[in-house]
mmCIF file of C-alpha atoms in Angstrom:
data_model
loop_
_atom_site.group_PDB
_atom_site.id
_atom_site.type_symbol
_atom_site.label_atom_id
_atom_site.label_comp_id
_atom_site.label_asym_id
_atom_site.label_seq_id
_atom_site.Cartn_x
_atom_site.Cartn_y
_atom_site.Cartn_z
ATOM 1 C CA MET A 1 42.305 85.122 -1.204
ATOM 2 C CA ALA A 2 38.647 86.144 -1.560
ATOM 3 C CA VAL A 3 36.827 87.184 1.629
ATOM 4 C CA VAL A 4 33.232 88.029 2.505
ATOM 5 C CA ARG A 5 32.720 91.293 4.379
ATOM 6 C CA ARG A 6 30.343 94.195 4.802
ATOM 7 C CA VAL A 7 30.186 96.525 1.821
ATOM 8 C CA PRO A 8 31.501 99.995 2.736
ATOM 9 C CA GLU A 9 29.649 103.086 1.631
ATOM 10 C CA SER A 10 32.390 103.790 -0.899
ATOM 11 C CA ASP A 11 31.363 100.620 -2.772
ATOM 12 C CA PHE A 12 27.589 101.158 -2.713
ATOM 13 C CA GLU A 13 27.520 102.262 -6.352
ATOM 14 C CA ARG A 14 29.440 99.191 -7.541
ATOM 15 C CA TYR A 15 27.196 96.984 -5.373
ATOM 16 C CA ARG A 16 24.066 98.538 -6.903
ATOM 17 C CA ARG A 17 25.313 98.126 -10.468
ATOM 18 C CA LEU A 18 26.113 94.438 -9.971
ATOM 19 C CA ILE A 19 22.636 93.761 -8.588
ATOM 20 C CA GLU A 20 20.920 95.698 -11.366
ATOM 21 C CA TYR A 21 22.850 93.749 -14.003
ATOM 22 C CA ALA A 22 21.895 90.448 -12.358
ATOM 23 C CA PHE A 23 18.201 91.115 -11.738
ATOM 24 C CA SER A 24 17.063 93.768 -14.221
ATOM 25 C CA PRO A 25 19.513 93.929 -17.166
ATOM 26 C CA GLU A 26 16.650 94.814 -19.533
ATOM 27 C CA ASP A 27 16.484 98.267 -17.904
ATOM 28 C CA GLY A 28 19.972 99.129 -19.139
ATOM 29 C CA PRO A 29 22.696 100.868 -17.124
ATOM 30 C CA GLU A 30 21.384 103.286 -14.510
ATOM 31 C CA ILE A 31 22.903 106.707 -14.135
ATOM 32 C CA ASP A 32 21.523 107.449 -10.671
ATOM 33 C CA ASP A 33 24.468 107.612 -8.268
ATOM 34 C CA GLN A 34 22.295 107.171 -5.172
ATOM 35 C CA PRO A 35 21.895 103.490 -4.252
ATOM 36 C CA PRO A 36 18.502 102.464 -2.897
ATOM 37 C CA ASP A 37 18.165 102.157 0.841
ATOM 38 C CA ARG A 38 18.001 98.580 2.079
ATOM 39 C CA ILE A 39 16.570 97.066 5.223
ATOM 40 C CA ALA A 40 19.132 94.298 4.908
ATOM 41 C CA ASP A 41 22.850 94.560 5.574
ATOM 42 C CA ARG A 42 24.964 94.590 2.408
ATOM 43 C CA TYR A 43 27.714 92.009 1.998
ATOM 44 C CA GLY A 44 30.198 91.328 -0.767
ATOM 45 C CA LEU A 45 32.853 88.851 -1.811
ATOM 46 C CA TYR A 46 36.105 90.759 -2.256
ATOM 47 C CA GLU A 47 39.252 89.724 -4.081
ATOM 48 C CA ASP A 48 42.148 92.177 -3.808
ATOM 49 C CA ASP A 49 39.606 94.844 -2.732
ATOM 50 C CA ARG A 50 37.521 94.208 -5.866
ATOM 51 C CA LEU A 51 33.837 93.447 -5.303
ATOM 52 C CA ILE A 52 33.153 90.258 -7.299
ATOM 53 C CA ALA A 53 29.876 89.039 -5.768
ATOM 54 C CA THR A 54 27.059 90.590 -3.780
ATOM 55 C CA GLY A 55 24.640 89.481 -1.083
ATOM 56 C CA ALA A 56 22.409 90.850 1.645
ATOM 57 C CA LEU A 57 21.296 89.567 5.020
ATOM 58 C CA TYR A 58 18.012 90.355 6.759
ATOM 59 C CA GLU A 59 17.153 89.601 10.375
ATOM 60 C CA LEU A 60 13.488 88.603 10.419
ATOM 61 C CA ASP A 61 11.209 87.707 13.314
ATOM 62 C CA ALA A 62 9.506 84.476 12.290
ATOM 63 C CA ARG A 63 7.260 81.919 13.924
ATOM 64 C CA LEU A 64 8.700 78.466 14.534
ATOM 65 C CA ARG A 65 6.158 75.938 15.809
ATOM 66 C CA GLY A 66 4.235 78.556 17.774
ATOM 67 C CA SER A 67 7.199 80.541 19.131
ATOM 68 C CA TRP A 68 9.115 83.475 17.729
ATOM 69 C CA THR A 69 12.669 83.046 16.506
ATOM 70 C CA THR A 70 15.136 84.999 14.357
ATOM 71 C CA LEU A 71 15.354 83.947 10.722
ATOM 72 C CA GLY A 72 18.215 85.030 8.496
ATOM 73 C CA GLY A 73 16.988 86.188 5.096
ATOM 74 C CA ILE A 74 19.552 85.984 2.295
ATOM 75 C CA ALA A 75 18.970 88.097 -0.810
ATOM 76 C CA ALA A 76 20.635 90.049 -3.634
ATOM 77 C CA VAL A 77 23.015 87.186 -4.478
ATOM 78 C CA SER A 78 24.767 88.076 -7.727
ATOM 79 C CA SER A 79 28.055 87.875 -9.581
ATOM 80 C CA PRO A 80 29.043 89.698 -12.796
ATOM 81 C CA PRO A 81 29.614 87.652 -15.983
ATOM 82 C CA ALA A 82 33.393 87.967 -15.815
ATOM 83 C CA HIS A 83 33.459 86.246 -12.412
ATOM 84 C CA ARG A 84 30.833 83.545 -12.863
ATOM 85 C CA ARG A 85 31.475 79.773 -12.870
ATOM 86 C CA SER A 86 34.374 80.321 -10.473
ATOM 87 C CA GLY A 87 32.821 79.227 -7.173
ATOM 88 C CA ASN A 88 32.254 82.810 -6.052
ATOM 89 C CA VAL A 89 28.600 82.341 -5.122
ATOM 90 C CA GLU A 90 29.481 79.321 -2.991
ATOM 91 C CA GLN A 91 32.104 81.390 -1.177
ATOM 92 C CA LEU A 92 29.628 84.215 -0.723
ATOM 93 C CA LEU A 93 26.948 81.896 0.694
ATOM 94 C CA THR A 94 29.487 80.252 2.989
ATOM 95 C CA GLY A 95 30.425 83.676 4.309
ATOM 96 C CA LEU A 96 26.799 84.726 4.812
ATOM 97 C CA LEU A 97 26.098 81.511 6.714
ATOM 98 C CA ALA A 98 29.141 82.211 8.887
ATOM 99 C CA GLU A 99 27.676 85.645 9.612
ATOM 100 C CA THR A 100 24.323 84.135 10.615
ATOM 101 C CA ARG A 101 26.146 81.805 13.012
ATOM 102 C CA GLU A 102 28.069 84.766 14.410
ATOM 103 C CA ARG A 103 24.696 86.402 15.135
ATOM 104 C CA GLU A 104 23.454 83.140 16.696
ATOM 105 C CA ILE A 105 20.796 82.672 14.014
ATOM 106 C CA GLY A 106 19.986 79.018 13.402
ATOM 107 C CA LEU A 107 18.027 79.175 10.116
ATOM 108 C CA ALA A 108 18.611 81.033 6.842
ATOM 109 C CA ALA A 109 16.001 81.385 4.082
ATOM 110 C CA LEU A 110 15.994 82.707 0.525
ATOM 111 C CA TRP A 111 13.849 82.909 -2.616
ATOM 112 C CA PRO A 112 15.780 81.015 -5.310
ATOM 113 C CA PHE A 113 16.018 81.894 -8.977
ATOM 114 C CA GLU A 114 16.416 78.123 -9.446
ATOM 115 C CA HIS A 115 15.772 75.547 -6.747
ATOM 116 C CA ALA A 116 18.335 73.056 -8.058
ATOM 117 C CA PHE A 117 21.088 75.663 -7.871
ATOM 118 C CA TYR A 118 20.632 76.303 -4.153
ATOM 119 C CA ARG A 119 19.859 72.670 -3.293
ATOM 120 C CA GLN A 120 23.505 71.802 -4.001
ATOM 121 C CA PHE A 121 24.467 74.161 -1.165
ATOM 122 C CA GLY A 122 22.105 72.609 1.372
ATOM 123 C CA TRP A 123 18.943 74.662 0.924
ATOM 124 C CA ALA A 124 15.606 72.838 0.802
ATOM 125 C CA ILE A 125 12.041 73.851 -0.064
ATOM 126 C CA THR A 126 10.025 74.968 2.972
ATOM 127 C CA ASN A 127 6.580 75.586 1.493
ATOM 128 C CA ARG A 128 4.542 75.708 -1.692
ATOM 129 C CA TYR A 129 1.997 78.242 -2.904
ATOM 130 C CA THR A 130 -1.003 78.313 -5.210
ATOM 131 C CA THR A 131 -1.513 80.776 -8.052
ATOM 132 C CA TYR A 132 -5.021 81.310 -9.405
ATOM 133 C CA GLU A 133 -5.812 83.025 -12.688
ATOM 134 C CA LEU A 134 -9.523 83.617 -13.177
ATOM 135 C CA PRO A 135 -12.119 86.037 -14.540
ATOM 136 C CA PRO A 136 -13.145 88.574 -11.870
ATOM 137 C CA GLU A 137 -16.840 87.668 -12.192
ATOM 138 C CA GLN A 138 -16.015 84.283 -10.674
ATOM 139 C CA LEU A 139 -14.883 86.082 -7.530
ATOM 140 C CA ILE A 140 -18.203 87.880 -7.358
ATOM 141 C CA GLY A 141 -19.792 84.459 -7.076
ATOM 142 C CA ALA A 142 -17.202 83.280 -4.546
ATOM 143 C CA GLY A 143 -17.339 86.392 -2.374
ATOM 144 C CA THR A 144 -19.658 89.008 -0.983
ATOM 145 C CA THR A 145 -19.771 92.764 -0.485
ATOM 146 C CA GLU A 146 -23.006 92.924 1.508
ATOM 147 C CA ARG A 147 -21.635 93.448 5.005
ATOM 148 C CA GLY A 148 -19.100 95.770 6.573
ATOM 149 C CA SER A 149 -17.274 98.432 4.628
ATOM 150 C CA TYR A 150 -14.137 98.897 2.579
ATOM 151 C CA GLU A 151 -11.425 101.426 3.291
ATOM 152 C CA ARG A 152 -8.504 102.462 1.162
ATOM 153 C CA VAL A 153 -5.343 102.094 3.252
ATOM 154 C CA GLY A 154 -1.693 103.037 2.992
ATOM 155 C CA PRO A 155 1.628 102.959 4.829
ATOM 156 C CA ASP A 156 0.342 105.084 7.735
ATOM 157 C CA ASP A 157 -2.123 102.279 8.505
ATOM 158 C CA TRP A 158 0.653 99.734 8.954
ATOM 159 C CA THR A 159 -0.101 98.908 12.610
ATOM 160 C CA ARG A 160 -3.718 97.973 11.831
ATOM 161 C CA LEU A 161 -2.644 95.989 8.779
ATOM 162 C CA GLU A 162 0.085 94.215 10.740
ATOM 163 C CA ASP A 163 -2.504 93.038 13.290
ATOM 164 C CA VAL A 164 -4.400 91.340 10.452
ATOM 165 C CA GLN A 165 -1.219 89.976 8.892
ATOM 166 C CA ARG A 166 -0.192 88.346 12.178
ATOM 167 C CA THR A 167 -3.658 86.892 12.722
ATOM 168 C CA HIS A 168 -3.544 85.501 9.186
ATOM 169 C CA GLY A 169 -0.244 83.799 10.035
ATOM 170 C CA GLU A 170 -1.291 82.301 13.368
ATOM 171 C CA GLY A 171 -0.764 78.564 13.498
ATOM 172 C CA THR A 172 1.843 78.611 10.728
ATOM 173 C CA THR A 173 5.613 78.279 10.819
ATOM 174 C CA LEU A 174 7.891 80.878 9.158
ATOM 175 C CA SER A 175 5.161 83.539 9.029
ATOM 176 C CA ILE A 176 6.905 86.868 9.522
ATOM 177 C CA GLN A 177 6.432 89.726 11.951
ATOM 178 C CA ARG A 178 6.742 92.829 9.768
ATOM 179 C CA SER A 179 8.312 96.003 11.103
ATOM 180 C CA GLU A 180 7.132 99.524 10.302
ATOM 181 C CA ARG A 181 10.073 99.895 7.949
ATOM 182 C CA TRP A 182 9.148 96.682 6.151
ATOM 183 C CA TRP A 183 5.610 97.954 5.592
ATOM 184 C CA ARG A 184 6.757 101.349 4.377
ATOM 185 C CA ASP A 185 9.735 100.243 2.285
ATOM 186 C CA ARG A 186 8.773 96.762 1.107
ATOM 187 C CA THR A 187 4.980 96.482 1.122
ATOM 188 C CA PHE A 188 4.265 99.991 -0.152
ATOM 189 C CA GLY A 189 7.646 101.360 -1.287
ATOM 190 C CA ASP A 190 8.275 104.148 -3.772
ATOM 191 C CA ASP A 191 5.736 102.807 -6.279
ATOM 192 C CA PRO A 192 2.893 101.780 -3.958
ATOM 193 C CA PRO A 193 0.195 99.306 -4.969
ATOM 194 C CA TRP A 194 -3.516 99.852 -4.558
ATOM 195 C CA ALA A 195 -4.543 98.740 -1.083
ATOM 196 C CA TYR A 196 -7.983 98.200 0.413
ATOM 197 C CA ALA A 197 -9.101 96.784 3.746
ATOM 198 C CA TRP A 198 -12.416 95.253 4.780
ATOM 199 C CA ARG A 199 -13.808 96.468 8.097
ATOM 200 C CA ASP A 200 -16.384 94.889 10.339
ATOM 201 C CA GLY A 201 -17.383 97.900 12.396
ATOM 202 C CA ASP A 202 -14.185 99.688 13.380
ATOM 203 C CA ASP A 203 -11.951 96.630 13.126
ATOM 204 C CA ILE A 204 -9.955 95.805 10.003
ATOM 205 C CA ARG A 205 -10.416 92.074 9.377
ATOM 206 C CA GLY A 206 -8.653 91.734 6.035
ATOM 207 C CA TYR A 207 -6.710 93.620 3.390
ATOM 208 C CA VAL A 208 -5.476 93.205 -0.153
ATOM 209 C CA THR A 209 -2.842 95.055 -2.189
ATOM 210 C CA TYR A 210 -2.660 94.825 -5.969
ATOM 211 C CA THR A 211 -1.466 96.371 -9.203
ATOM 212 C CA PHE A 212 -2.783 96.500 -12.796
ATOM 213 C CA GLU A 213 -0.752 95.114 -15.673
ATOM 214 C CA SER A 214 -1.276 95.043 -19.435
ATOM 215 C CA ALA A 215 -1.097 91.655 -21.162
ATOM 216 C CA ASP A 216 -1.875 90.256 -24.603
ATOM 217 C CA GLU A 217 -5.172 88.866 -23.304
ATOM 218 C CA GLY A 218 -6.178 92.164 -21.676
ATOM 219 C CA THR A 219 -5.629 93.911 -18.368
ATOM 220 C CA VAL A 220 -4.631 91.798 -15.359
ATOM 221 C CA LEU A 221 -5.241 92.667 -11.722
ATOM 222 C CA SER A 222 -2.256 91.131 -9.927
ATOM 223 C CA VAL A 223 -2.585 90.662 -6.172
ATOM 224 C CA ASP A 224 0.603 91.331 -4.207
ATOM 225 C CA ASP A 225 -0.533 90.747 -0.625
ATOM 226 C CA PHE A 226 -3.694 89.089 0.714
ATOM 227 C CA SER A 227 -4.388 88.633 4.432
ATOM 228 C CA ALA A 228 -7.669 87.717 6.082
ATOM 229 C CA ALA A 229 -8.321 87.226 9.785
ATOM 230 C CA ASP A 230 -11.106 84.708 9.109
ATOM 231 C CA ARG A 231 -13.154 83.093 6.346
ATOM 232 C CA GLU A 232 -15.710 85.879 6.269
ATOM 233 C CA ALA A 233 -13.022 88.495 5.662
ATOM 234 C CA ARG A 234 -11.580 86.289 2.917
ATOM 235 C CA ARG A 235 -14.968 86.154 1.159
ATOM 236 C CA HIS A 236 -15.374 89.926 1.360
ATOM 237 C CA LEU A 237 -11.926 90.471 -0.149
ATOM 238 C CA PHE A 238 -12.836 88.081 -2.966
ATOM 239 C CA GLY A 239 -15.980 90.135 -3.511
ATOM 240 C CA LEU A 240 -13.971 93.353 -3.700
ATOM 241 C CA LEU A 241 -11.659 91.882 -6.329
ATOM 242 C CA GLY A 242 -14.689 90.661 -8.247
ATOM 243 C CA THR A 243 -16.067 94.179 -8.593
ATOM 244 C CA HIS A 244 -13.268 94.894 -11.079
ATOM 245 C CA ASP A 245 -15.038 92.896 -13.796
ATOM 246 C CA SER A 246 -15.602 96.091 -15.803
ATOM 247 C CA GLN A 247 -11.871 96.950 -15.705
ATOM 248 C CA VAL A 248 -9.899 93.735 -16.074
ATOM 249 C CA GLU A 249 -10.142 90.416 -17.861
ATOM 250 C CA THR A 250 -8.137 88.415 -15.341
ATOM 251 C CA VAL A 251 -7.334 88.395 -11.635
ATOM 252 C CA GLU A 252 -4.064 86.742 -10.639
ATOM 253 C CA LEU A 253 -4.108 85.718 -6.997
ATOM 254 C CA THR A 254 -1.410 83.931 -5.000
ATOM 255 C CA LEU A 255 -2.293 82.181 -1.734
ATOM 256 C CA ALA A 256 -0.772 79.532 0.491
ATOM 257 C CA GLU A 257 -0.914 76.051 -0.984
ATOM 258 C CA GLU A 258 -4.605 75.193 -1.396
ATOM 259 C CA ALA A 259 -7.337 74.440 -3.923
ATOM 260 C CA ALA A 260 -10.324 75.663 -1.892
ATOM 261 C CA LEU A 261 -11.247 78.413 -4.333
ATOM 262 C CA LEU A 262 -12.108 75.789 -6.946
ATOM 263 C CA ASP A 263 -15.019 74.715 -4.761
ATOM 264 C CA ALA A 264 -16.181 78.260 -4.050
ATOM 265 C CA VAL A 265 -16.573 79.745 -7.544
ATOM 266 C CA PRO A 266 -19.613 79.199 -9.794
ATOM 267 C CA ASN A 267 -17.602 77.835 -12.715
ATOM 268 C CA PRO A 268 -14.252 76.242 -11.727
ATOM 269 C CA GLU A 269 -13.521 75.358 -15.377
ATOM 270 C CA THR A 270 -12.697 79.025 -15.950
ATOM 271 C CA ILE A 271 -9.903 78.955 -13.344
ATOM 272 C CA SER A 272 -6.257 78.149 -13.866
ATOM 273 C CA CYS A 273 -4.915 76.774 -10.580
ATOM 274 C CA SER A 274 -1.225 75.903 -10.277
ATOM 275 C CA ILE A 275 0.962 74.927 -7.337
ATOM 276 C CA HIS A 276 4.581 76.084 -7.221
ATOM 277 C CA ALA A 277 7.666 75.406 -5.119
ATOM 278 C CA GLY A 278 8.269 78.426 -2.907
ATOM 279 C CA PRO A 279 11.155 79.685 -0.782
ATOM 280 C CA MET A 280 14.002 77.579 0.541
ATOM 281 C CA ALA A 281 15.754 77.446 3.895
ATOM 282 C CA ARG A 282 18.643 75.652 5.478
ATOM 283 C CA VAL A 283 20.077 75.184 8.929
ATOM 284 C CA ALA A 284 22.990 77.546 9.398
ATOM 285 C CA ASP A 285 23.890 76.235 12.849
ATOM 286 C CA PRO A 286 22.314 72.883 13.790
ATOM 287 C CA ALA A 287 22.740 73.366 17.536
ATOM 288 C CA VAL A 288 21.245 76.863 17.568
ATOM 289 C CA ALA A 289 18.392 75.818 15.276
ATOM 290 C CA LEU A 290 17.505 72.750 17.333
ATOM 291 C CA GLU A 291 17.695 74.658 20.606
ATOM 292 C CA SER A 292 15.469 77.466 19.288
ATOM 293 C CA CYS A 293 12.732 74.980 18.374
ATOM 294 C CA PRO A 294 9.921 74.367 20.893
ATOM 295 C CA TYR A 295 8.970 70.728 21.429
ATOM 296 C CA LEU A 296 5.650 69.168 22.376
ATOM 297 C CA ASP A 297 7.372 66.267 24.113
ATOM 298 C CA GLU A 298 7.136 66.911 27.861
ATOM 299 C CA GLY A 299 9.252 63.905 28.828
ATOM 300 C CA ASP A 300 12.992 63.308 28.680
ATOM 301 C CA THR A 301 14.143 62.392 25.151
ATOM 302 C CA ARG A 302 17.657 62.013 23.781
ATOM 303 C CA VAL A 303 18.755 61.333 20.234
ATOM 304 C CA ASN A 304 22.183 61.452 18.573
ATOM 305 C CA LEU A 305 22.254 63.108 15.163
ATOM 306 C CA GLU A 306 24.922 63.227 12.472
ATOM 307 C CA VAL A 307 24.291 66.269 10.281
ATOM 308 C CA THR A 308 26.141 66.519 6.966
ATOM 309 C CA ASP A 309 26.720 69.811 5.170
ATOM 310 C CA PRO A 310 27.847 70.189 1.514
ATOM 311 C CA ILE A 311 29.531 73.544 2.155
ATOM 312 C CA GLY A 312 30.228 73.319 5.866
ATOM 313 C CA GLU A 313 31.382 71.069 8.639
ATOM 314 C CA ASP A 314 29.679 67.730 9.306
ATOM 315 C CA ARG A 315 28.629 67.553 12.954
ATOM 316 C CA ARG A 316 27.571 64.965 15.505
ATOM 317 C CA LEU A 317 25.199 66.283 18.165
ATOM 318 C CA GLU A 318 23.210 64.908 21.036
ATOM 319 C CA LEU A 319 19.775 66.547 21.218
ATOM 320 C CA ALA A 320 18.338 66.288 24.719
ATOM 321 C CA VAL A 321 14.718 67.418 25.100
ATOM 322 C CA GLU A 322 13.236 67.891 28.548
ATOM 323 C CA ASP A 323 9.932 69.610 29.354
ATOM 324 C CA GLY A 324 9.650 70.949 25.806
ATOM 325 C CA ALA A 325 13.123 72.545 25.647
ATOM 326 C CA GLY A 326 16.052 71.206 23.652
ATOM 327 C CA VAL A 327 19.759 71.337 24.445
ATOM 328 C CA CYS A 328 22.481 70.289 21.994
ATOM 329 C CA ALA A 329 26.017 69.171 22.727
ATOM 330 C CA PRO A 330 28.765 67.689 20.558
ATOM 331 C CA THR A 331 29.071 63.922 20.861
ATOM 332 C CA GLY A 332 31.382 61.167 19.705
ATOM 333 C CA ALA A 333 28.704 58.514 20.034
ATOM 334 C CA ASP A 334 27.390 56.621 17.049
ATOM 335 C CA PRO A 335 24.446 58.468 15.502
ATOM 336 C CA ASP A 336 20.869 57.278 15.890
ATOM 337 C CA ALA A 337 20.042 59.196 12.715
ATOM 338 C CA THR A 338 22.065 60.616 9.843
ATOM 339 C CA LEU A 339 20.678 63.456 7.748
ATOM 340 C CA ASP A 340 21.837 66.385 5.644
ATOM 341 C CA VAL A 341 21.180 70.023 6.568
ATOM 342 C CA GLY A 342 18.388 70.407 4.017
ATOM 343 C CA THR A 343 16.555 67.372 5.373
ATOM 344 C CA LEU A 344 17.054 68.606 8.942
ATOM 345 C CA THR A 345 15.583 71.945 7.898
ATOM 346 C CA GLN A 346 12.432 70.396 6.427
ATOM 347 C CA LEU A 347 12.045 68.241 9.524
ATOM 348 C CA LEU A 348 12.631 71.177 11.878
ATOM 349 C CA VAL A 349 10.070 73.506 10.281
ATOM 350 C CA GLY A 350 7.588 70.684 9.723
ATOM 351 C CA TYR A 351 7.329 70.882 5.955
ATOM 352 C CA ARG A 352 7.857 67.114 5.528
ATOM 353 C CA THR A 353 7.287 64.200 7.874
ATOM 354 C CA VAL A 354 9.772 61.667 9.156
ATOM 355 C CA GLU A 355 7.958 58.974 7.176
ATOM 356 C CA ASP A 356 8.353 60.987 3.982
ATOM 357 C CA LEU A 357 12.022 61.779 4.609
ATOM 358 C CA ARG A 358 13.282 58.317 5.531
ATOM 359 C CA GLY A 359 15.394 57.074 2.659
ATOM 360 C CA ARG A 360 15.273 60.567 1.123
ATOM 361 C CA GLY A 361 17.928 62.295 3.196
ATOM 362 C CA LEU A 362 17.164 60.710 6.572
ATOM 363 C CA ASP A 363 18.647 57.372 7.644
ATOM 364 C CA CYS A 364 17.409 55.887 10.926
ATOM 365 C CA ASP A 365 15.743 52.813 12.396
ATOM 366 C CA GLU A 366 12.084 52.448 13.362
ATOM 367 C CA GLU A 367 12.593 53.355 17.008
ATOM 368 C CA THR A 368 14.464 56.555 16.172
ATOM 369 C CA ALA A 369 11.884 57.396 13.491
ATOM 370 C CA ALA A 370 9.153 57.197 16.142
ATOM 371 C CA THR A 371 11.167 59.496 18.430
ATOM 372 C CA LEU A 372 11.739 62.053 15.670
ATOM 373 C CA THR A 373 8.057 61.922 14.696
ATOM 374 C CA ASP A 374 7.111 62.894 18.262
ATOM 375 C CA LEU A 375 9.690 65.701 18.283
ATOM 376 C CA PHE A 376 8.941 67.100 14.808
ATOM 377 C CA PRO A 377 5.258 66.715 13.834
ATOM 378 C CA LYS A 378 4.117 68.181 10.510
ATOM 379 C CA GLU A 379 3.376 71.911 10.407
ATOM 380 C CA SER A 380 1.662 74.359 8.107
ATOM 381 C CA VAL A 381 4.611 76.376 6.762
ATOM 382 C CA GLN A 382 3.930 79.770 5.217
ATOM 383 C CA LEU A 383 6.775 82.136 4.394
ATOM 384 C CA ARG A 384 5.025 84.686 2.178
ATOM 385 C CA GLU A 385 7.302 87.719 2.173
ATOM 386 C CA PHE A 386 9.617 87.993 -0.804
ATOM 387 C CA PHE A 387 13.082 89.408 -0.132
#
């Protein structure tokens, strides 16, 4: 019988080779025996002590409707060709969700290679993002370099950069609190990007990290990370990127879902602006997730929920909210609302409204819909960190 468990050090090499085959087969087999260090905990699906699927689990501090909670980040999901199409990934994901419940983590997120693949296991989209491709001279027109100063920054500046990153994420759900190790290992890493900050006096108000890539149409400046504490900092960072007009033909810039830059540049016809589905999340433990959520409702509200799960146990819960805090308990009462875990996730984080979800994963009457609308108003959701 296959089981999911932590990968021992003796299997690190096998674990690394499976991941490399899944995510970068064009590089060919590696001969380095030293596996890369990971912030996440390594997990594997084992059958008769043979590693047949891999995964990893992060513990991330994330905002949820104005409060901090723990988010489980699932990554490095892979299976070798000889073991594919056998249900191994489903078993692996089921085991990783069991681990998140063991750690009393209510939500688990991931970046899918294909949204439809993970949707069958209960994951749902949590936010979208915008990618701009434009000539750098358009950013000169959209930005400015007249005030403040620019400073090249690196991993030793992580505390100042993290202050900006958190300010950038204020008012959003699923924005992450990055640790020093995340900044050093993930943001900068072994092959660090170029990184510049804009200062107003002594205070860093924004930063951008980027790399240069060769393409058929010329050199591309590709932005990896962009955080601005306010609109003025955003304009100055645009201006900095625009100064590369003598070096690159195109700037590729990814931001939270928006189209505001189209109104800021001199010639919007020169811009390619596309919106994409982003990361996905799902409730790992409905009771823990609902109890970790802060509520605006200051009264006494009760609602019975039936939550269905394609790879887990269907559950009936009573959610009681009093003075902004929720408590869940199992119930045998008839449900006021029936919804699947993916729909519950989108409702919980505020990505979609009750009105949008009714008939699309949520079944309830008008009175219950009004109650859920008060409990789960729409939010700006912004999980930016890739893992």
